[in-house]
XYZ file of C-alpha atoms in Angstrom:
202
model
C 136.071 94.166 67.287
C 136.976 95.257 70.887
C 134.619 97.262 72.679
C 136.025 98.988 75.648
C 134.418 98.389 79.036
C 132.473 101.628 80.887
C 134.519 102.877 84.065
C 132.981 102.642 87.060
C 132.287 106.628 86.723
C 130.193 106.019 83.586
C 128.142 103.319 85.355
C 127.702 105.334 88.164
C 126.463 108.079 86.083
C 124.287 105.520 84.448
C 122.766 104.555 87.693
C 122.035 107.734 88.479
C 120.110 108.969 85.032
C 118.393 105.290 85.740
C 117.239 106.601 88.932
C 115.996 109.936 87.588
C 114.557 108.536 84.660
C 112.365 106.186 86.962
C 111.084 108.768 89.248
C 110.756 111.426 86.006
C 113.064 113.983 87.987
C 113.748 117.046 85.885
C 117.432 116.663 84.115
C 118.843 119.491 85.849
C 122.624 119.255 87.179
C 121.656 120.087 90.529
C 119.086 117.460 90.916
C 121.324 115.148 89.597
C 124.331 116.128 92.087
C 121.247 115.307 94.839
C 120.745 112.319 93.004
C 124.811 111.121 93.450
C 125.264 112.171 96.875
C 121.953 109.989 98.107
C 123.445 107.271 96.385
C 127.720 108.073 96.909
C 127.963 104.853 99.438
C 126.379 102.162 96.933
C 128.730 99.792 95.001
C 128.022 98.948 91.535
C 127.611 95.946 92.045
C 124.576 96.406 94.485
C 122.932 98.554 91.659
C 120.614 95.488 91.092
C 119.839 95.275 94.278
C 119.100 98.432 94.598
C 116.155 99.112 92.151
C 115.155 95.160 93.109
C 113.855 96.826 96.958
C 113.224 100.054 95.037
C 110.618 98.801 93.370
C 109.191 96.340 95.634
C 108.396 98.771 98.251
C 105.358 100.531 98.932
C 106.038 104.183 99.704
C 102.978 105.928 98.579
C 103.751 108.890 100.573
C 107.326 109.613 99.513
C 108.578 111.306 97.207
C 111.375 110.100 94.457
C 114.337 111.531 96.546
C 112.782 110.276 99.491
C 112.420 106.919 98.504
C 116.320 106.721 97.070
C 117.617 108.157 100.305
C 115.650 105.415 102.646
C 116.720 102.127 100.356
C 120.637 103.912 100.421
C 120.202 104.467 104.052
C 119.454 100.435 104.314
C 122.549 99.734 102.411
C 124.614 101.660 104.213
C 123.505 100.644 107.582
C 124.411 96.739 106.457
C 127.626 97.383 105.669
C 128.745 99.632 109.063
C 130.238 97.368 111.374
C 128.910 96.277 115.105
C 130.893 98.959 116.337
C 130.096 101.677 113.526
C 126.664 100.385 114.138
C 126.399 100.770 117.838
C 128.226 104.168 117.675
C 125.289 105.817 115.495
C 122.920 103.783 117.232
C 123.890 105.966 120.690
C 124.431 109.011 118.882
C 121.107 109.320 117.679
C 119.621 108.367 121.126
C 121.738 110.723 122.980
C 120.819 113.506 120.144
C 117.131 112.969 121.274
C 117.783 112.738 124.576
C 119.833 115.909 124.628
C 117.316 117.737 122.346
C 114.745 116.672 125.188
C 116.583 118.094 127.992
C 117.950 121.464 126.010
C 113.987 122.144 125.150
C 112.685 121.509 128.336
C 115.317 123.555 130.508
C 115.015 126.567 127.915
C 111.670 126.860 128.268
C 111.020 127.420 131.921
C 112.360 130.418 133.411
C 114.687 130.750 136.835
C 115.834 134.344 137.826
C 119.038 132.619 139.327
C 120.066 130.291 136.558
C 120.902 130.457 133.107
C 119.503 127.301 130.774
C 123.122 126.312 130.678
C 123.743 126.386 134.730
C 120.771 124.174 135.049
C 121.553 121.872 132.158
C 125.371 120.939 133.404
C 123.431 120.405 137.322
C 121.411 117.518 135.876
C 122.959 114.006 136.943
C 123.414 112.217 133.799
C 123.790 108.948 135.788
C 120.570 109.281 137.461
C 118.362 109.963 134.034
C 115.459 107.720 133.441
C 112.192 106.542 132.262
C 108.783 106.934 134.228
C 108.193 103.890 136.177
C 111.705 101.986 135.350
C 114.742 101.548 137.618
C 117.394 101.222 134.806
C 118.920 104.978 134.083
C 118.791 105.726 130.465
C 122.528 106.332 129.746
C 125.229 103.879 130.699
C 128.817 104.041 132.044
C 129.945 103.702 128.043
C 127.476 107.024 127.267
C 128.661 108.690 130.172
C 132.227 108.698 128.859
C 131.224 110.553 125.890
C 129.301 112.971 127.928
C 132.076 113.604 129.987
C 134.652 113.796 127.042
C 132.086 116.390 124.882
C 131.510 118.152 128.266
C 128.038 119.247 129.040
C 128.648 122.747 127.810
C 129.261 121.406 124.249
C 126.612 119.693 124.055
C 123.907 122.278 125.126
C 125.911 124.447 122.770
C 125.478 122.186 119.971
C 122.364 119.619 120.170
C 119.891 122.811 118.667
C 122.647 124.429 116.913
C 123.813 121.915 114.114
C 122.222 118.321 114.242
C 124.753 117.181 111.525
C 127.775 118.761 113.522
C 126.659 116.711 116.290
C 125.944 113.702 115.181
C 129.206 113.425 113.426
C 131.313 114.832 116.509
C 129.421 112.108 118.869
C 129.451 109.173 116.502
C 133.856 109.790 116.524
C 133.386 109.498 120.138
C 131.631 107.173 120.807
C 133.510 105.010 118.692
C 136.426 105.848 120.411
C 134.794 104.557 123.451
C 133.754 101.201 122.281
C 137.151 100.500 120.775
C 138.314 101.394 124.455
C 135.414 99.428 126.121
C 136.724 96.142 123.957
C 139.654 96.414 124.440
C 140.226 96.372 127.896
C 137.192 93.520 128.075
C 139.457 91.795 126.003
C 142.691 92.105 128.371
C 140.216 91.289 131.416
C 139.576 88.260 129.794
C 142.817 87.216 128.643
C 144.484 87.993 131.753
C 143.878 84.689 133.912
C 145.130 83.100 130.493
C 148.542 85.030 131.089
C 148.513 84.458 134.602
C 148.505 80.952 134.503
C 151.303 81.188 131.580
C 153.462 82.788 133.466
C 152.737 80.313 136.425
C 153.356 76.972 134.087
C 156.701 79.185 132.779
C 159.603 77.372 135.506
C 162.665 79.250 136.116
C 165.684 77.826 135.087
């Protein structure tokens, strides 16, 4: 007798009852749509995996939804690429950065200047730590600045994190694609020059 294989919708749905199940989360469909988003990115075939770190880690203070979203957050961070990577990478430390600056310049007070006024004067180029030489933001984070304009950014760093991040990430990954690529045509010009140069005319 033939027994028909589950679709990769039923195991998914499996995984996800597994998951509630093991952290005794009331069956209620929208817990369970929480449950499925946290865990949208993961393959089947890294459910193993999965509940393997799940249960090996120690996360006492957590709670079950917490715990899921961290171990996802793992997997999903392995499979970006070095450029997907690097892109959230800067977006979050621009994000913080930005936060920093919006706080600060709200929260002192100049009769002359708005917040905003004094927020696009500040010289992104010149930004860094106490006691260190190296500014903060490079020519690559610049770009994006300058792309975003400051105004966006004031506008939307304590107005919608999500919004943000998302907007920045497409940026800066925009950036980096240009950044390689013309590393990549600096580096393989000489390479055409001499071509050309061994190329005799006829």
């Amino acid at each position: 007798m033939q027994h028909n294989r589950p679709t990769e919708e039923q195991i998914r749905a499996q995984f996800v009852t597994s998951l509630m199940e093991y952290f005794k989360i009331e069956e209620d469909i929208n817990l369970r749509a929480h449950v499925a988003d946290l865990v949208r990115s993961i393959h089947p075939s890294q459910y193993r995996e999965f509940f393997r770190r799940l249960s090996s880690r120690e996360m006492p203070y957590k709670s079950g939804f917490e715990k899921i979203a961290l171990i996802a957050e793992e997997f999903e961070t392995q499979a970006l690429t070095p450029i997907d990577r690097e892109a959230s990478e800067r977006a979050e430390t621009l994000y913080r950065l930005m936060y920093d600056l919006h706080r600060d310049i709200s929260l002192k007070r100049d009769g002359e200047k708005s917040a905003l006024e004094r927020f696009e004067e500040i010289r992104f180029t010149s930004i860094k730590r106490v006691g260190e030489e190296t500014p903060l933001l490079d020519e690559t984070d610049i770009n994006v600045v300058k792309t975003l304009t400051k105004r966006w950014i004031y506008d939307y760093v304590s107005l919608d994190r999500s919004l943000f991040t998302a907007r920045v990430t497409h940026e800066y990954r925009n950036e980096i694609l240009r950044r390689e690529r013309d590393k990549n045509e600096v580096l393989s010009a000489p390479m055409k020059a001499k071509l050309l140069r061994s190329v005799k005319p006829s």
